[in-house]
């Protein structure tokens, strides 16, 4: 569908509006530009708005992300951040609260199980799955028992638990070795494993970014959507947009490019060069719809 060509800034570093490589993507961009007030711009956080870092607790939005969103958001139906992180964490790490222009931003956290609305500044959340607490208690001993403790570490995510391998001597080998046993552990407690970039997240089933995004688009009555992501967890959102396009909604799928994950770039209408490329795209769209 897409290709691996990256959209680059224009001359003298000034952002330009790149052309999607697919007809559906060009139609999605045209719909956004023609009627921005009917469009939702939805974005993953880590790897899309924020650069990937070795310690997820140190992740912060690209310094130009909030200004770009604040310039664009007032022209749109809505801006939504769709993330596996807890909603409140994404708000803090993104610096989204109290920003002029982002008064109606929504953060769909934990794949939609939590929701933060800028208009109220509060988080609404579904009841937590009991399997998460059980896995949290069992996981340290489990990793030690299978000899996977060295170089791996756990991230407490409230409604999920993640195991990272990026610090291991061989991150990919550690990741591959852990995937099957963690899948079995998750299944014993009624959970699933969400694979990502050198991370395996154990979380409840039934909710993903595609489900969350489709429900939100229906809620706000969007006629078009731009979705940008970078990881395997964004594939359900890509699939949801593809399904909605077949039903008549216009959509543009953007991959925040990574050499670690190629599945998204293969399905994207447009590939940009990481969070900096996403920011350039948002700034270019903001400039285009403000004319």
mmCIF file of C-alpha atoms in Angstrom:
data_model
loop_
_atom_site.group_PDB
_atom_site.id
_atom_site.type_symbol
_atom_site.label_atom_id
_atom_site.label_comp_id
_atom_site.label_asym_id
_atom_site.label_seq_id
_atom_site.Cartn_x
_atom_site.Cartn_y
_atom_site.Cartn_z
ATOM 1 C CA UNK A 1 0.000 0.000 0.000
ATOM 2 C CA UNK A 2 2.558 2.563 1.131
ATOM 3 C CA UNK A 3 6.291 2.706 0.612
ATOM 4 C CA UNK A 4 9.402 3.492 2.600
ATOM 5 C CA UNK A 5 9.940 6.995 1.205
ATOM 6 C CA UNK A 6 10.216 9.569 3.984
ATOM 7 C CA UNK A 7 8.669 13.014 3.754
ATOM 8 C CA UNK A 8 11.421 15.527 4.328
ATOM 9 C CA UNK A 9 11.309 19.239 5.246
ATOM 10 C CA UNK A 10 11.302 21.677 2.381
ATOM 11 C CA UNK A 11 14.042 24.087 1.440
ATOM 12 C CA UNK A 12 15.910 25.820 4.243
ATOM 13 C CA UNK A 13 14.231 23.448 6.755
ATOM 14 C CA UNK A 14 10.767 24.883 6.213
ATOM 15 C CA UNK A 15 7.986 22.292 6.427
ATOM 16 C CA UNK A 16 6.022 21.516 3.297
ATOM 17 C CA UNK A 17 2.905 19.498 2.653
ATOM 18 C CA UNK A 18 4.011 16.083 1.328
ATOM 19 C CA UNK A 19 1.903 14.051 -1.078
ATOM 20 C CA UNK A 20 0.597 10.661 0.082
ATOM 21 C CA UNK A 21 1.636 7.745 -2.129
ATOM 22 C CA UNK A 22 -1.866 6.233 -2.358
ATOM 23 C CA UNK A 23 -5.116 7.448 -3.881
ATOM 24 C CA UNK A 24 -6.975 6.846 -0.620
ATOM 25 C CA UNK A 25 -4.376 8.835 1.270
ATOM 26 C CA UNK A 26 -4.537 11.726 -1.191
ATOM 27 C CA UNK A 27 -8.327 11.719 -0.843
ATOM 28 C CA UNK A 28 -7.969 11.737 2.941
ATOM 29 C CA UNK A 29 -5.600 14.689 2.899
ATOM 30 C CA UNK A 30 -7.840 16.556 0.446
ATOM 31 C CA UNK A 31 -10.845 16.029 2.739
ATOM 32 C CA UNK A 32 -8.889 17.318 5.728
ATOM 33 C CA UNK A 33 -7.798 20.445 3.853
ATOM 34 C CA UNK A 34 -11.238 21.100 2.364
ATOM 35 C CA UNK A 35 -13.237 20.651 5.585
ATOM 36 C CA UNK A 36 -10.897 20.605 8.581
ATOM 37 C CA UNK A 37 -13.799 21.284 10.921
ATOM 38 C CA UNK A 38 -15.088 17.771 10.106
ATOM 39 C CA UNK A 39 -11.714 16.066 10.648
ATOM 40 C CA UNK A 40 -10.167 14.338 13.653
ATOM 41 C CA UNK A 41 -6.381 14.194 13.896
ATOM 42 C CA UNK A 42 -5.486 11.195 16.056
ATOM 43 C CA UNK A 43 -1.944 10.400 17.138
ATOM 44 C CA UNK A 44 -0.048 7.773 19.055
ATOM 45 C CA UNK A 45 2.289 9.164 21.732
ATOM 46 C CA UNK A 46 5.550 7.206 22.070
ATOM 47 C CA UNK A 47 7.466 7.149 18.807
ATOM 48 C CA UNK A 48 4.977 9.507 17.156
ATOM 49 C CA UNK A 49 4.745 12.635 19.299
ATOM 50 C CA UNK A 50 7.605 11.646 21.587
ATOM 51 C CA UNK A 51 10.952 10.125 20.582
ATOM 52 C CA UNK A 52 11.585 6.568 21.774
ATOM 53 C CA UNK A 53 13.996 6.522 24.722
ATOM 54 C CA UNK A 54 15.595 3.707 26.729
ATOM 55 C CA UNK A 55 13.612 4.644 29.863
ATOM 56 C CA UNK A 56 9.905 5.241 29.092
ATOM 57 C CA UNK A 57 9.614 7.401 32.210
ATOM 58 C CA UNK A 58 11.926 9.902 30.523
ATOM 59 C CA UNK A 59 9.818 10.146 27.357
ATOM 60 C CA UNK A 60 8.564 13.621 26.558
ATOM 61 C CA UNK A 61 6.772 15.087 23.562
ATOM 62 C CA UNK A 62 8.929 16.626 20.854
ATOM 63 C CA UNK A 63 9.452 20.272 21.863
ATOM 64 C CA UNK A 64 7.532 21.515 18.826
ATOM 65 C CA UNK A 65 4.654 19.024 19.110
ATOM 66 C CA UNK A 66 2.407 21.025 21.428
ATOM 67 C CA UNK A 67 2.831 24.305 19.499
ATOM 68 C CA UNK A 68 2.020 22.483 16.248
ATOM 69 C CA UNK A 69 -1.057 20.852 17.760
ATOM 70 C CA UNK A 70 -2.198 24.123 19.342
ATOM 71 C CA UNK A 71 -1.974 25.846 15.945
ATOM 72 C CA UNK A 72 -3.929 23.092 14.212
ATOM 73 C CA UNK A 73 -6.501 21.985 16.787
ATOM 74 C CA UNK A 74 -8.830 25.036 16.665
ATOM 75 C CA UNK A 75 -9.435 24.345 12.954
ATOM 76 C CA UNK A 76 -10.409 20.689 13.506
ATOM 77 C CA UNK A 77 -13.331 18.718 14.852
ATOM 78 C CA UNK A 78 -10.928 17.299 17.433
ATOM 79 C CA UNK A 79 -7.411 16.170 18.276
ATOM 80 C CA UNK A 80 -7.075 12.838 20.058
ATOM 81 C CA UNK A 81 -3.983 11.161 21.462
ATOM 82 C CA UNK A 82 -4.478 7.385 21.400
ATOM 83 C CA UNK A 83 -1.930 5.587 23.550
ATOM 84 C CA UNK A 84 -1.201 2.477 25.564
ATOM 85 C CA UNK A 85 0.010 4.665 28.412
ATOM 86 C CA UNK A 86 -2.257 5.713 31.266
ATOM 87 C CA UNK A 87 -4.106 8.817 30.132
ATOM 88 C CA UNK A 88 -2.789 10.989 32.956
ATOM 89 C CA UNK A 89 0.808 9.985 32.239
ATOM 90 C CA UNK A 90 0.446 10.887 28.570
ATOM 91 C CA UNK A 91 -0.991 14.267 29.566
ATOM 92 C CA UNK A 92 1.966 14.985 31.867
ATOM 93 C CA UNK A 93 4.649 13.721 29.511
ATOM 94 C CA UNK A 94 3.028 15.501 26.598
ATOM 95 C CA UNK A 95 2.501 18.792 28.395
ATOM 96 C CA UNK A 96 -1.068 18.935 27.058
ATOM 97 C CA UNK A 97 -2.918 20.430 30.039
ATOM 98 C CA UNK A 98 -3.831 24.108 30.109
ATOM 99 C CA UNK A 99 -2.505 24.895 26.628
ATOM 100 C CA UNK A 100 -4.397 27.594 24.686
ATOM 101 C CA UNK A 101 -5.722 26.008 21.523
ATOM 102 C CA UNK A 102 -5.928 22.533 23.067
ATOM 103 C CA UNK A 103 -9.031 23.174 25.170
ATOM 104 C CA UNK A 104 -10.845 20.241 23.553
ATOM 105 C CA UNK A 105 -8.010 17.759 23.209
ATOM 106 C CA UNK A 106 -8.829 14.191 24.280
ATOM 107 C CA UNK A 107 -6.379 11.516 25.425
ATOM 108 C CA UNK A 108 -7.574 7.931 25.055
ATOM 109 C CA UNK A 109 -5.232 6.057 27.398
ATOM 110 C CA UNK A 110 -4.732 2.345 27.986
ATOM 111 C CA UNK A 111 -6.011 1.721 24.444
ATOM 112 C CA UNK A 112 -9.254 3.508 25.263
ATOM 113 C CA UNK A 113 -9.938 2.103 28.740
ATOM 114 C CA UNK A 114 -9.156 5.572 30.135
ATOM 115 C CA UNK A 115 -10.099 8.993 28.795
ATOM 116 C CA UNK A 116 -8.840 12.447 29.702
ATOM 117 C CA UNK A 117 -10.707 15.501 28.408
ATOM 118 C CA UNK A 118 -9.014 18.885 28.449
ATOM 119 C CA UNK A 119 -12.382 20.564 28.896
ATOM 120 C CA UNK A 120 -12.771 18.981 32.351
ATOM 121 C CA UNK A 121 -9.170 18.059 33.164
ATOM 122 C CA UNK A 122 -10.339 14.737 34.566
ATOM 123 C CA UNK A 123 -9.769 11.062 33.734
ATOM 124 C CA UNK A 124 -12.637 8.626 33.296
ATOM 125 C CA UNK A 125 -11.750 4.944 33.536
ATOM 126 C CA UNK A 126 -13.325 1.522 33.314
ATOM 127 C CA UNK A 127 -12.925 -0.975 36.152
ATOM 128 C CA UNK A 128 -9.493 -2.599 36.255
ATOM 129 C CA UNK A 129 -9.076 -6.232 35.156
ATOM 130 C CA UNK A 130 -8.120 -8.481 38.140
ATOM 131 C CA UNK A 131 -5.613 -10.395 36.013
ATOM 132 C CA UNK A 132 -3.306 -7.381 35.897
ATOM 133 C CA UNK A 133 -2.740 -7.432 39.665
ATOM 134 C CA UNK A 134 -2.116 -11.188 39.567
ATOM 135 C CA UNK A 135 0.459 -10.872 36.779
ATOM 136 C CA UNK A 136 2.118 -7.928 38.502
ATOM 137 C CA UNK A 137 2.673 -10.051 41.607
ATOM 138 C CA UNK A 138 3.893 -13.111 39.687
ATOM 139 C CA UNK A 139 6.053 -11.512 37.042
ATOM 140 C CA UNK A 140 9.290 -10.800 38.994
ATOM 141 C CA UNK A 141 9.632 -14.409 40.119
ATOM 142 C CA UNK A 142 8.552 -15.646 36.700
ATOM 143 C CA UNK A 143 11.285 -13.698 34.913
ATOM 144 C CA UNK A 144 13.872 -14.870 37.432
ATOM 145 C CA UNK A 145 12.771 -18.495 37.082
ATOM 146 C CA UNK A 146 13.168 -18.525 33.301
ATOM 147 C CA UNK A 147 16.517 -16.747 33.499
ATOM 148 C CA UNK A 148 15.313 -13.568 31.817
ATOM 149 C CA UNK A 149 15.824 -11.077 34.625
ATOM 150 C CA UNK A 150 19.220 -9.729 33.540
ATOM 151 C CA UNK A 151 18.786 -6.862 31.099
ATOM 152 C CA UNK A 152 14.995 -6.848 31.216
ATOM 153 C CA UNK A 153 12.832 -4.680 33.408
ATOM 154 C CA UNK A 154 9.180 -4.170 34.270
ATOM 155 C CA UNK A 155 7.124 -1.043 33.729
ATOM 156 C CA UNK A 156 4.069 -0.578 35.931
ATOM 157 C CA UNK A 157 1.271 0.891 33.811
ATOM 158 C CA UNK A 158 -1.671 0.669 36.195
ATOM 159 C CA UNK A 159 -4.007 -1.292 33.951
ATOM 160 C CA UNK A 160 -1.182 -3.217 32.306
ATOM 161 C CA UNK A 161 2.368 -4.411 32.966
ATOM 162 C CA UNK A 162 5.147 -4.185 30.381
ATOM 163 C CA UNK A 163 8.452 -6.028 30.090
ATOM 164 C CA UNK A 164 11.187 -4.133 28.252
ATOM 165 C CA UNK A 165 14.255 -5.680 26.617
ATOM 166 C CA UNK A 166 15.926 -2.583 25.127
ATOM 167 C CA UNK A 167 18.621 -2.607 27.835
ATOM 168 C CA UNK A 168 19.490 -6.295 27.350
ATOM 169 C CA UNK A 169 22.811 -7.283 25.803
ATOM 170 C CA UNK A 170 20.889 -8.575 22.766
ATOM 171 C CA UNK A 171 17.494 -6.795 22.898
ATOM 172 C CA UNK A 172 15.935 -8.676 19.977
ATOM 173 C CA UNK A 173 17.035 -12.105 21.233
ATOM 174 C CA UNK A 174 15.663 -11.328 24.703
ATOM 175 C CA UNK A 175 12.415 -10.111 23.151
ATOM 176 C CA UNK A 176 12.039 -13.250 21.024
ATOM 177 C CA UNK A 177 12.808 -15.538 23.965
ATOM 178 C CA UNK A 178 10.227 -13.868 26.217
ATOM 179 C CA UNK A 179 7.316 -13.623 23.810
ATOM 180 C CA UNK A 180 5.998 -17.199 24.107
ATOM 181 C CA UNK A 181 6.363 -17.599 27.902
ATOM 182 C CA UNK A 182 4.829 -14.185 28.564
ATOM 183 C CA UNK A 183 1.941 -15.044 26.243
ATOM 184 C CA UNK A 184 1.309 -18.207 28.285
ATOM 185 C CA UNK A 185 1.516 -16.262 31.552
ATOM 186 C CA UNK A 186 -0.912 -13.644 30.279
ATOM 187 C CA UNK A 187 -3.382 -16.263 29.062
ATOM 188 C CA UNK A 188 -3.449 -17.927 32.510
ATOM 189 C CA UNK A 189 -4.750 -14.663 33.937
ATOM 190 C CA UNK A 190 -7.150 -13.750 31.141
ATOM 191 C CA UNK A 191 -4.810 -11.202 29.566
ATOM 192 C CA UNK A 192 -3.152 -10.807 26.176
ATOM 193 C CA UNK A 193 0.330 -9.740 25.128
ATOM 194 C CA UNK A 194 0.675 -6.573 23.052
ATOM 195 C CA UNK A 195 4.043 -6.623 21.237
ATOM 196 C CA UNK A 196 5.908 -3.391 20.607
ATOM 197 C CA UNK A 197 9.350 -1.965 19.962
ATOM 198 C CA UNK A 198 11.494 -4.075 22.348
ATOM 199 C CA UNK A 199 8.569 -4.265 24.783
ATOM 200 C CA UNK A 200 5.901 -6.857 25.545
ATOM 201 C CA UNK A 201 2.835 -5.531 27.338
ATOM 202 C CA UNK A 202 0.460 -7.771 29.272
ATOM 203 C CA UNK A 203 -2.991 -6.191 29.260
ATOM 204 C CA UNK A 204 -6.714 -7.016 29.232
ATOM 205 C CA UNK A 205 -8.325 -8.114 25.946
ATOM 206 C CA UNK A 206 -11.243 -6.499 24.159
ATOM 207 C CA UNK A 207 -9.865 -3.007 23.688
ATOM 208 C CA UNK A 208 -7.294 -1.768 21.213
ATOM 209 C CA UNK A 209 -6.487 1.461 19.417
ATOM 210 C CA UNK A 210 -8.759 0.534 16.529
ATOM 211 C CA UNK A 211 -11.782 -0.012 18.759
ATOM 212 C CA UNK A 212 -11.059 3.192 20.677
ATOM 213 C CA UNK A 213 -10.495 5.269 17.546
ATOM 214 C CA UNK A 214 -13.574 4.013 15.678
ATOM 215 C CA UNK A 215 -15.809 4.654 18.693
ATOM 216 C CA UNK A 216 -14.448 8.167 19.121
ATOM 217 C CA UNK A 217 -14.889 9.040 15.447
ATOM 218 C CA UNK A 218 -18.508 7.919 15.646
ATOM 219 C CA UNK A 219 -19.015 9.917 18.840
ATOM 220 C CA UNK A 220 -17.844 13.209 17.341
ATOM 221 C CA UNK A 221 -19.347 12.641 13.884
ATOM 222 C CA UNK A 222 -16.077 12.919 11.984
ATOM 223 C CA UNK A 223 -16.108 12.809 8.193
ATOM 224 C CA UNK A 224 -12.338 12.374 7.863
ATOM 225 C CA UNK A 225 -9.404 11.312 10.000
ATOM 226 C CA UNK A 226 -5.631 11.533 9.992
ATOM 227 C CA UNK A 227 -4.073 8.816 12.127
ATOM 228 C CA UNK A 228 -0.332 8.669 12.852
ATOM 229 C CA UNK A 229 1.480 5.860 14.652
ATOM 230 C CA UNK A 230 4.788 4.016 14.725
ATOM 231 C CA UNK A 231 4.386 0.578 16.306
ATOM 232 C CA UNK A 232 2.572 -2.754 16.118
ATOM 233 C CA UNK A 233 -0.051 -1.486 18.560
ATOM 234 C CA UNK A 234 -1.085 1.024 15.909
ATOM 235 C CA UNK A 235 -1.997 -1.661 13.372
ATOM 236 C CA UNK A 236 -5.562 -2.012 14.750
ATOM 237 C CA UNK A 237 -6.027 1.747 14.291
ATOM 238 C CA UNK A 238 -4.763 1.461 10.721
ATOM 239 C CA UNK A 239 -7.210 -1.400 10.144
ATOM 240 C CA UNK A 240 -10.072 0.640 11.629
ATOM 241 C CA UNK A 241 -9.339 3.555 9.301
ATOM 242 C CA UNK A 242 -9.132 1.201 6.315
ATOM 243 C CA UNK A 243 -12.547 -0.231 7.259
ATOM 244 C CA UNK A 244 -14.040 3.218 7.736
ATOM 245 C CA UNK A 245 -12.682 4.301 4.343
ATOM 246 C CA UNK A 246 -14.575 1.433 2.747
ATOM 247 C CA UNK A 247 -17.698 2.819 4.456
ATOM 248 C CA UNK A 248 -17.146 6.295 3.008
ATOM 249 C CA UNK A 249 -15.064 8.112 5.620
ATOM 250 C CA UNK A 250 -11.920 9.745 4.249
ATOM 251 C CA UNK A 251 -8.693 8.815 5.987
ATOM 252 C CA UNK A 252 -4.950 9.449 5.868
ATOM 253 C CA UNK A 253 -2.638 6.878 7.479
ATOM 254 C CA UNK A 254 0.762 8.201 8.546
ATOM 255 C CA UNK A 255 3.713 6.134 9.740
ATOM 256 C CA UNK A 256 6.198 7.812 12.047
ATOM 257 C CA UNK A 257 9.049 5.877 10.464
ATOM 258 C CA UNK A 258 11.169 3.334 12.280
ATOM 259 C CA UNK A 259 13.632 0.731 11.084
ATOM 260 C CA UNK A 260 12.400 -1.489 13.941
ATOM 261 C CA UNK A 261 8.837 -1.813 12.623
ATOM 262 C CA UNK A 262 8.104 -2.167 8.916
ATOM 263 C CA UNK A 263 4.495 -3.362 9.030
ATOM 264 C CA UNK A 264 3.134 0.155 9.431
ATOM 265 C CA UNK A 265 5.210 1.721 6.684
ATOM 266 C CA UNK A 266 4.011 -0.974 4.291
ATOM 267 C CA UNK A 267 0.381 0.014 4.947
ATOM 268 C CA UNK A 268 0.814 3.758 5.356
ATOM 269 C CA UNK A 269 -0.254 6.398 2.854
ATOM 270 C CA UNK A 270 2.604 8.580 4.020
ATOM 271 C CA UNK A 271 5.835 7.869 5.919
ATOM 272 C CA UNK A 272 7.529 10.689 7.816
ATOM 273 C CA UNK A 273 10.845 10.757 9.624
ATOM 274 C CA UNK A 274 9.849 10.069 13.230
ATOM 275 C CA UNK A 275 8.356 12.578 15.679
ATOM 276 C CA UNK A 276 10.178 15.472 13.995
ATOM 277 C CA UNK A 277 8.533 14.481 10.719
ATOM 278 C CA UNK A 278 5.132 14.237 12.417
ATOM 279 C CA UNK A 279 5.588 17.738 13.828
ATOM 280 C CA UNK A 280 6.554 19.056 10.388
ATOM 281 C CA UNK A 281 3.437 17.473 8.904
ATOM 282 C CA UNK A 282 1.160 18.913 11.600
ATOM 283 C CA UNK A 283 2.713 22.360 11.152
ATOM 284 C CA UNK A 284 2.304 22.162 7.392
ATOM 285 C CA UNK A 285 -1.341 21.160 7.689
ATOM 286 C CA UNK A 286 -1.955 23.939 10.222
ATOM 287 C CA UNK A 287 -0.450 26.476 7.813
ATOM 288 C CA UNK A 288 -2.496 25.117 4.918
ATOM 289 C CA UNK A 289 -5.869 25.238 6.687
ATOM 290 C CA UNK A 290 -5.163 28.699 8.127
ATOM 291 C CA UNK A 291 -4.843 30.371 4.736
#
